[in-house]
Amino acid sequence: MPTCQSCGTKWSWKQTIKKSFTFHSALECPYCGKKQYWTTKSRRKVSFSTMIFPFFIIVPSLFTISRLLILSMLICLSLFILSMVPFIMELTDEEEPLW
C-alpha cells in the first residue's frame, strides 16, 4: 500500500483505488491533505502490466476458443490488474518525469 511521504501514513486499499481514478497528476493525501505523486517506477510497472492485454486478445484468436471465454478472461485480467494497483503504487512529494 502507498505511504504518504509527508505524514508517513499508509493509505488503505479502498482509498488508493479511489485516488487512482482521478485525472489529475497530483493525489491528495486523505490524512494530511498534501499533494502526492506517483513515482516513475510505479507508473512504469502499471503501464507494463497493461501490455498483457494484447497477448490475451491475439493469442486466443489463433486457436478455436469461444469469444465469450476470451471476453471473460479479459474481464478477469482487468479486475486482477485493478486490484493490484494499490500494491504497486508508490508515492513521492515531487512530480517526477515519466522517462
mmCIF file of C-alpha atoms in Angstrom:
data_model
loop_
_atom_site.group_PDB
_atom_site.id
_atom_site.type_symbol
_atom_site.label_atom_id
_atom_site.label_comp_id
_atom_site.label_asym_id
_atom_site.label_seq_id
_atom_site.Cartn_x
_atom_site.Cartn_y
_atom_site.Cartn_z
ATOM 1 C CA MET A 1 0.000 0.000 0.000
ATOM 2 C CA PRO A 2 1.259 3.500 -0.720
ATOM 3 C CA THR A 3 2.546 5.632 2.124
ATOM 4 C CA CYS A 4 2.248 9.428 2.216
ATOM 5 C CA GLN A 5 5.705 10.983 2.088
ATOM 6 C CA SER A 6 4.561 13.999 4.131
ATOM 7 C CA CYS A 7 2.802 12.443 7.121
ATOM 8 C CA GLY A 8 4.014 8.829 6.794
ATOM 9 C CA THR A 9 0.501 7.350 6.938
ATOM 10 C CA LYS A 10 -0.241 4.243 4.916
ATOM 11 C CA TRP A 11 -3.310 4.551 2.695
ATOM 12 C CA SER A 12 -5.978 1.856 2.738
ATOM 13 C CA TRP A 13 -6.759 -0.245 -0.329
ATOM 14 C CA LYS A 14 -10.117 1.497 -0.806
ATOM 15 C CA GLN A 15 -8.604 4.994 -0.534
ATOM 16 C CA THR A 16 -5.901 4.084 -3.021
ATOM 17 C CA ILE A 17 -8.422 2.776 -5.563
ATOM 18 C CA LYS A 18 -10.496 5.957 -5.222
ATOM 19 C CA LYS A 19 -7.455 8.208 -5.625
ATOM 20 C CA SER A 20 -6.121 6.280 -8.634
ATOM 21 C CA PHE A 21 -9.255 7.118 -10.678
ATOM 22 C CA THR A 22 -8.518 10.843 -10.860
ATOM 23 C CA PHE A 23 -7.463 12.713 -13.976
ATOM 24 C CA HIS A 24 -5.055 14.934 -12.063
ATOM 25 C CA SER A 25 -1.407 14.043 -11.704
ATOM 26 C CA ALA A 26 -1.454 15.076 -8.038
ATOM 27 C CA LEU A 27 -3.193 12.872 -5.494
ATOM 28 C CA GLU A 28 -4.295 14.475 -2.244
ATOM 29 C CA CYS A 29 -3.446 12.573 0.922
ATOM 30 C CA PRO A 30 -6.694 11.724 2.764
ATOM 31 C CA TYR A 31 -4.955 12.279 6.114
ATOM 32 C CA CYS A 32 -2.802 15.430 5.809
ATOM 33 C CA GLY A 33 -4.128 16.939 2.562
ATOM 34 C CA LYS A 34 -0.671 17.310 0.954
ATOM 35 C CA LYS A 35 -0.192 16.600 -2.740
ATOM 36 C CA GLN A 36 1.407 13.287 -3.599
ATOM 37 C CA TYR A 37 2.536 11.975 -6.981
ATOM 38 C CA TRP A 38 3.122 8.547 -8.477
ATOM 39 C CA THR A 39 6.793 7.626 -8.668
ATOM 40 C CA THR A 40 8.193 6.988 -12.135
ATOM 41 C CA LYS A 41 8.942 3.395 -11.176
ATOM 42 C CA SER A 42 5.363 2.625 -10.138
ATOM 43 C CA ARG A 43 3.885 4.309 -13.239
ATOM 44 C CA ARG A 44 6.102 2.121 -15.414
ATOM 45 C CA LYS A 45 5.040 -1.032 -13.579
ATOM 46 C CA VAL A 46 1.353 -0.267 -14.126
ATOM 47 C CA SER A 47 1.975 0.621 -17.781
ATOM 48 C CA PHE A 48 3.829 -2.621 -18.418
ATOM 49 C CA SER A 49 1.149 -4.667 -16.680
ATOM 50 C CA THR A 50 -1.449 -3.358 -19.134
ATOM 51 C CA MET A 51 0.659 -4.615 -22.037
ATOM 52 C CA ILE A 52 -0.591 -8.100 -21.241
ATOM 53 C CA PHE A 53 -3.967 -7.317 -22.833
ATOM 54 C CA PRO A 54 -2.857 -7.599 -26.477
ATOM 55 C CA PHE A 55 -1.431 -11.027 -25.680
ATOM 56 C CA PHE A 56 -4.820 -12.169 -24.354
ATOM 57 C CA ILE A 57 -6.546 -10.818 -27.447
ATOM 58 C CA ILE A 58 -4.211 -12.080 -30.173
ATOM 59 C CA VAL A 59 -3.119 -15.499 -28.907
ATOM 60 C CA PRO A 60 -6.597 -16.920 -28.179
ATOM 61 C CA SER A 61 -7.742 -15.807 -31.626
ATOM 62 C CA LEU A 62 -5.152 -18.183 -33.130
ATOM 63 C CA PHE A 63 -6.937 -21.100 -31.519
ATOM 64 C CA THR A 64 -10.571 -22.077 -31.557
ATOM 65 C CA ILE A 65 -11.596 -20.514 -28.283
ATOM 66 C CA SER A 66 -15.030 -19.014 -27.874
ATOM 67 C CA ARG A 67 -15.318 -15.264 -27.780
ATOM 68 C CA LEU A 68 -17.236 -15.476 -24.537
ATOM 69 C CA LEU A 69 -14.282 -17.233 -22.916
ATOM 70 C CA ILE A 70 -11.862 -14.611 -24.272
ATOM 71 C CA LEU A 71 -14.108 -11.829 -23.010
ATOM 72 C CA SER A 72 -14.377 -13.406 -19.567
ATOM 73 C CA MET A 73 -10.582 -13.811 -19.436
ATOM 74 C CA LEU A 74 -10.130 -10.133 -20.298
ATOM 75 C CA ILE A 75 -12.603 -9.063 -17.620
ATOM 76 C CA CYS A 76 -10.890 -11.230 -15.014
ATOM 77 C CA LEU A 77 -7.477 -9.903 -16.063
ATOM 78 C CA SER A 78 -8.743 -6.312 -15.848
ATOM 79 C CA LEU A 79 -10.120 -6.852 -12.363
ATOM 80 C CA PHE A 80 -6.902 -8.532 -11.254
ATOM 81 C CA ILE A 81 -4.704 -5.687 -12.522
ATOM 82 C CA LEU A 82 -7.052 -3.112 -10.997
ATOM 83 C CA SER A 83 -6.928 -4.855 -7.632
ATOM 84 C CA MET A 84 -3.113 -4.975 -7.756
ATOM 85 C CA VAL A 85 -2.628 -1.226 -8.425
ATOM 86 C CA PRO A 86 -2.658 -0.278 -4.701
ATOM 87 C CA PHE A 87 0.149 -2.749 -4.048
ATOM 88 C CA ILE A 88 2.221 -1.391 -6.952
ATOM 89 C CA MET A 89 1.614 2.314 -6.264
ATOM 90 C CA GLU A 90 4.427 4.265 -4.630
ATOM 91 C CA LEU A 91 4.192 7.966 -3.782
ATOM 92 C CA THR A 92 6.559 10.901 -3.742
ATOM 93 C CA ASP A 93 6.326 14.570 -2.734
ATOM 94 C CA GLU A 94 7.542 15.874 -6.083
ATOM 95 C CA GLU A 95 6.308 15.146 -9.572
ATOM 96 C CA GLU A 96 8.841 13.046 -11.466
ATOM 97 C CA PRO A 97 9.195 12.852 -15.269
ATOM 98 C CA LEU A 98 7.969 9.622 -16.810
ATOM 99 C CA TRP A 99 11.257 8.920 -18.621
#
